[in-house]
């Protein structure tokens, strides 16, 4: 069986789906691993190391995926990339299918099978395949560093002959994997940290990291699989009203509320930003999804009333070596479920395999994606904006 690892084509994406060590272990099981020339360079994994580990390096994407039974990527392939695949190829990557409907249509046309790692069920047996969590760990760490380098103050308390400098006050909105890592990193840097989450169950985790949990007079919003459920606009309005004083009192606010397939909820409004002290910083990890701060611009720092609003985009890509290290192991653990004795044999009775499958042999089997596709072709937004 040939397993292909193409170079990522999304602008700014520096990760690679398989690092050399993992490629080598797969090659040792009888799988032919073919990596596109330069695929790991941005993550600091040279072609020569792949060859040393037993993989083959091919020039160009067409040569890499030609004849491949299985293709693994970080980002979803574009429709043009799907056209290069042989009919019936299986693809494993982050799809977030709700935002990749054109790619899903292209996969259907190629009678392909596609597994999306962002759909892996949150059960204990799947923890080693939970790529969303592994990459969120990187994002949380980087978000705190982004805040620290933009804040014109120290994070830790300093006692000097010239006087005592108090610690920075950091507020983390959202205590999922990314939020907890942001809390832990801010605490290591010596900041005074407060955190809020709509799930009451997060309180214990926040406190275990030495941070203070902010309790609001709101009903807990526990959802399934450890996620928060989608909140109503009435709930979000009340939440913003109650959290406003916490935001105003903070030197750094880190927001982490991203909802796969939906716009990010607005947690920090313009009036809330205007109440913050000049020099304060907001780091918005949900900028790719529209932003938790209504002023956020993806990939940009803007200043409003003296407050820096940092719209982070694809933060794991800024730390590609360890992000790829973690993602690669998630992929390998998932492949162990669908590759048996060197051959592709997915067991669709397995809830992890079935739950993460978007397209199976050209049929859309992920119900929410099928529903979106049934609504008809997307509007031609390019023509609308031109008219």
XYZ file of C-alpha atoms in Angstrom:
387
model
C 0.000 0.000 0.000
C 1.291 3.447 -0.922
C 0.835 6.248 1.615
C 1.448 9.733 0.210
C 2.352 12.877 2.173
C 2.000 15.966 -0.064
C 3.346 19.414 0.776
C 0.755 21.664 2.427
C -0.488 24.360 0.038
C -2.504 26.640 2.351
C -0.775 30.021 2.676
C 1.237 30.175 5.892
C 0.875 26.468 6.703
C 4.262 25.145 7.884
C 3.254 21.808 9.420
C 3.711 18.407 7.820
C 1.356 15.453 8.281
C 4.050 12.860 9.030
C 7.447 13.495 10.603
C 10.382 11.219 9.641
C 10.263 9.008 12.757
C 6.597 8.185 12.243
C 7.073 7.734 8.493
C 9.873 5.298 9.308
C 7.713 3.258 11.673
C 4.975 3.004 9.052
C 7.513 2.005 6.406
C 8.651 -0.743 8.774
C 5.158 -2.266 8.698
C 5.293 -2.767 4.939
C 3.634 0.497 3.933
C 5.345 2.396 1.109
C 5.607 5.979 2.417
C 6.155 8.629 -0.275
C 6.787 12.214 0.856
C 6.729 15.168 -1.512
C 10.078 16.906 -1.855
C 10.313 19.716 0.702
C 7.104 18.730 2.546
C 8.805 18.827 5.940
C 11.296 21.635 5.362
C 9.184 24.392 6.962
C 8.813 22.213 10.055
C 12.598 21.564 10.030
C 12.431 17.967 8.816
C 14.746 17.741 5.751
C 14.150 15.320 2.887
C 17.356 13.434 3.723
C 16.007 12.444 7.142
C 12.883 10.948 5.558
C 15.089 8.875 3.258
C 17.212 7.741 6.220
C 14.067 6.506 7.945
C 12.944 4.452 4.939
C 10.560 6.785 3.138
C 10.774 7.793 -0.515
C 10.949 11.439 -1.566
C 9.129 12.394 -4.783
C 9.291 15.619 -6.795
C 5.953 17.409 -7.200
C 2.490 16.637 -5.896
C 1.298 14.580 -8.925
C 4.211 12.175 -8.592
C 3.720 11.945 -4.831
C 0.038 10.993 -4.915
C 0.131 8.956 -8.140
C -1.029 5.433 -7.354
C -1.482 6.218 -3.658
C -4.084 4.211 -1.781
C -3.957 6.635 1.147
C -3.070 10.344 1.369
C -2.561 12.185 4.624
C -2.411 15.956 5.050
C -2.801 18.600 7.726
C -5.212 20.916 5.902
C -7.992 19.645 3.677
C -6.955 19.233 0.033
C -8.262 21.804 -2.416
C -10.643 20.644 -5.169
C -7.709 20.973 -7.584
C -5.593 18.681 -5.406
C -8.419 16.153 -5.238
C -8.449 16.018 -9.054
C -4.853 14.716 -8.916
C -5.900 11.691 -6.829
C -6.686 8.302 -8.294
C -10.312 7.245 -8.137
C -11.115 5.612 -4.789
C -8.210 7.167 -2.865
C -8.624 7.580 0.904
C -7.665 10.923 2.473
C -6.995 11.624 6.174
C -6.686 15.251 7.316
C -8.415 18.088 9.127
C -11.441 18.739 6.920
C -13.896 20.864 8.914
C -16.285 19.824 6.130
C -18.831 22.581 6.712
C -16.290 25.069 5.373
C -14.921 22.759 2.648
C -18.028 21.828 0.677
C -16.330 22.274 -2.716
C -13.639 19.799 -1.627
C -16.312 17.370 -0.433
C -18.026 17.600 -3.845
C -14.682 16.913 -5.551
C -14.113 13.858 -3.309
C -17.563 12.541 -4.192
C -16.757 12.914 -7.890
C -13.531 10.894 -7.407
C -15.433 8.196 -5.446
C -12.949 8.873 -2.660
C -13.135 8.166 1.063
C -12.290 10.957 3.497
C -11.678 10.887 7.239
C -11.621 14.161 9.161
C -9.581 14.176 12.380
C -11.626 17.063 13.760
C -14.592 14.649 13.862
C -12.865 11.953 15.942
C -15.281 11.192 18.836
C -14.208 12.450 22.258
C -14.022 9.086 23.994
C -11.185 7.716 26.103
C -10.097 5.213 23.450
C -9.640 8.019 20.922
C -7.532 10.338 23.076
C -4.314 9.425 21.271
C -5.972 10.415 17.966
C -7.432 13.704 19.221
C -5.641 16.085 16.883
C -7.904 18.979 17.834
C -6.638 18.752 21.406
C -2.988 18.289 20.471
C -3.029 21.341 18.220
C -5.036 23.350 20.759
C -2.211 22.745 23.228
C 0.153 24.510 20.841
C -2.358 27.319 20.269
C -2.856 27.961 23.966
C 0.859 28.168 24.608
C 1.458 30.527 21.693
C -1.473 32.777 22.572
C 0.074 33.555 25.951
C 3.457 34.286 24.415
C 1.721 36.547 21.878
C 0.163 38.487 24.730
C 3.410 38.673 26.685
C 5.482 40.113 23.845
C 2.824 42.729 23.009
C 2.178 43.867 26.586
C 4.402 46.822 27.572
C 4.714 45.367 31.075
C 6.297 42.386 32.812
C 4.169 39.316 33.380
C 5.769 38.383 36.761
C 6.018 40.490 39.888
C 9.443 42.086 40.384
C 10.799 43.439 43.647
C 13.628 45.821 42.853
C 15.570 48.586 44.583
C 13.567 51.026 42.464
C 10.269 49.629 43.709
C 7.898 46.685 43.355
C 6.281 45.884 40.001
C 2.962 44.036 40.375
C 2.209 40.978 38.212
C 0.212 41.346 35.013
C -3.469 40.473 35.199
C -4.456 37.900 32.592
C -8.027 36.856 31.827
C -8.622 33.686 29.793
C -12.079 33.274 28.281
C -12.668 29.583 27.638
C -11.074 26.751 29.608
C -10.917 23.990 27.048
C -7.580 22.483 26.041
C -6.285 25.740 24.517
C -7.528 27.835 27.417
C -6.009 25.551 30.039
C -2.657 25.641 28.263
C -2.883 29.438 28.070
C -3.589 29.534 31.812
C -0.690 27.214 32.623
C 1.725 29.209 30.451
C 0.639 32.562 31.915
C 1.063 31.136 35.414
C 4.576 29.894 34.551
C 5.398 33.411 33.387
C 4.267 34.759 36.749
C 1.008 36.464 35.831
C -2.057 36.698 38.036
C -4.603 34.641 36.102
C -8.388 34.563 36.128
C -10.455 32.391 33.786
C -14.062 31.926 32.770
C -15.870 29.113 31.015
C -19.562 28.511 30.344
C -19.134 24.953 31.669
C -19.255 24.734 35.464
C -17.152 21.551 35.255
C -14.177 23.650 34.111
C -13.891 25.333 37.524
C -11.905 22.501 39.087
C -9.450 22.340 36.174
C -8.868 26.091 36.266
C -8.238 26.051 39.998
C -5.902 23.068 39.715
C -3.599 25.283 37.627
C -3.505 27.974 40.291
C -5.870 30.378 38.535
C -9.071 31.946 39.857
C -12.322 30.824 38.266
C -14.685 33.691 37.448
C -18.237 32.757 38.399
C -21.088 34.573 36.688
C -24.782 34.368 37.478
C -25.467 32.285 34.392
C -26.701 28.758 33.762
C -23.929 26.251 32.937
C -23.783 25.414 29.211
C -22.543 21.822 29.307
C -22.734 20.046 25.966
C -21.869 16.547 24.771
C -18.371 15.110 24.583
C -16.913 17.666 26.991
C -17.737 20.600 24.705
C -19.897 23.591 25.553
C -23.242 23.665 23.783
C -24.020 26.473 21.342
C -25.291 29.490 23.283
C -28.245 31.663 22.371
C -27.752 35.326 21.554
C -29.648 36.199 24.742
C -27.171 34.164 26.800
C -24.185 35.752 25.037
C -25.561 39.267 25.594
C -25.983 38.625 29.318
C -22.541 37.005 29.452
C -20.922 40.061 27.853
C -22.677 42.330 30.310
C -21.424 40.354 33.311
C -17.871 39.785 32.058
C -17.301 43.410 31.063
C -15.763 44.451 34.402
C -13.354 41.489 34.300
C -12.188 42.503 30.821
C -11.732 46.136 31.856
C -9.556 45.130 34.837
C -7.224 42.906 32.791
C -3.873 43.671 31.186
C -4.200 40.733 28.766
C -7.392 39.000 27.625
C -7.022 35.686 25.770
C -10.134 34.378 24.012
C -10.401 30.752 22.917
C -14.060 30.127 22.019
C -14.079 28.495 18.589
C -17.011 26.450 17.271
C -16.155 24.079 14.377
C -18.393 24.792 11.394
C -19.948 27.899 12.975
C -18.892 31.533 13.412
C -17.044 32.186 16.660
C -19.231 33.784 19.372
C -18.526 37.451 20.110
C -17.360 37.676 23.715
C -15.609 41.062 23.700
C -17.404 44.035 22.164
C -15.954 47.393 21.091
C -17.301 49.204 24.193
C -15.606 46.559 26.355
C -12.292 47.181 24.578
C -12.696 50.915 25.134
C -12.965 50.360 28.879
C -9.527 48.686 28.995
C -6.420 50.615 30.014
C -4.158 51.835 27.192
C -1.396 49.343 26.490
C -3.636 46.365 27.277
C -3.743 43.425 24.868
C -6.439 41.121 23.522
C -5.281 37.888 21.888
C -8.097 36.349 19.837
C -7.487 32.697 19.023
C -10.780 32.479 17.145
C -9.906 35.107 14.530
C -10.053 32.486 11.747
C -13.700 31.861 12.624
C -14.776 35.492 12.741
C -13.274 36.355 16.121
C -14.351 36.444 19.761
C -13.571 40.169 19.737
C -15.662 42.125 17.277
C -12.627 44.243 16.348
C -10.392 41.291 15.417
C -8.877 41.057 11.953
C -7.399 37.655 11.046
C -3.603 37.716 10.997
C -3.373 41.368 12.037
C -2.625 43.506 15.062
C -4.780 46.601 15.277
C -4.860 49.282 17.943
C -8.141 50.691 19.228
C -8.149 53.288 22.034
C -4.601 52.230 22.830
C -5.515 48.526 23.146
C -3.765 46.014 20.883
C -6.131 43.448 19.365
C -4.173 40.482 17.986
C -6.110 38.237 15.606
C -4.207 34.963 15.632
C -4.598 32.741 12.579
C -3.536 29.098 12.475
C -1.356 29.415 15.618
C -0.031 25.808 15.539
C 1.711 26.635 12.262
C 3.871 29.171 14.128
C 5.409 26.258 16.061
C 5.568 23.711 13.236
C 8.129 21.282 14.656
C 6.264 20.265 17.798
C 2.851 20.828 16.220
C 3.843 18.344 13.479
C 5.330 15.996 16.098
C 1.989 15.815 17.906
C -0.207 15.754 14.805
C 1.897 13.051 13.185
C 1.365 10.760 16.159
C -2.365 11.455 16.098
C -2.392 10.431 12.434
C -0.350 7.273 13.085
C -2.676 6.199 15.896
C -5.694 6.742 13.659
C -4.074 4.847 10.787
C -3.625 1.871 13.131
C -7.429 1.533 13.032
C -7.768 1.541 9.257
C -4.491 -0.074 8.075
C -4.123 -3.766 8.927
C -1.107 -5.843 7.873
C -0.007 -3.179 5.417
C -3.411 -2.950 3.702
C -6.230 -0.430 3.971
C -9.061 -2.148 5.869
C -11.214 0.343 7.743
C -13.721 -1.210 10.125
C -16.808 0.966 9.811
C -18.377 -0.787 12.793
C -15.786 1.004 14.930
C -17.356 4.216 16.288
C -14.093 6.152 15.798
C -13.772 5.136 12.159
C -17.462 5.684 11.412
C -17.684 8.926 13.377
C -14.737 10.555 11.612
C -15.760 9.538 8.079
C -17.111 12.343 5.894
C -17.204 10.598 2.507
C -17.182 6.831 1.925
C -16.515 5.576 -1.599
C -18.059 8.716 -3.057
C -21.056 8.886 -0.707
C -21.361 11.610 1.906
C -21.983 9.761 5.182
C -21.503 12.660 7.609
C -25.093 13.784 8.195
C -24.460 17.518 8.868
C -22.337 17.769 5.714
C -24.927 15.910 3.649
C -27.575 18.326 4.917
C -25.469 21.354 3.906
C -24.888 19.883 0.448
C -28.594 19.237 -0.001
C -29.266 22.944 0.410
C -27.926 23.474 -3.082
C -24.825 25.051 -4.623
C -23.205 27.956 -2.791
C -23.825 31.514 -3.915
C -21.228 33.027 -6.237
C -19.925 35.558 -3.706
C -17.258 36.795 -6.124
C -19.912 37.925 -8.596
C -22.043 39.411 -5.826
C -19.185 41.497 -4.502
C -18.322 42.685 -8.010
C -21.900 43.772 -8.777
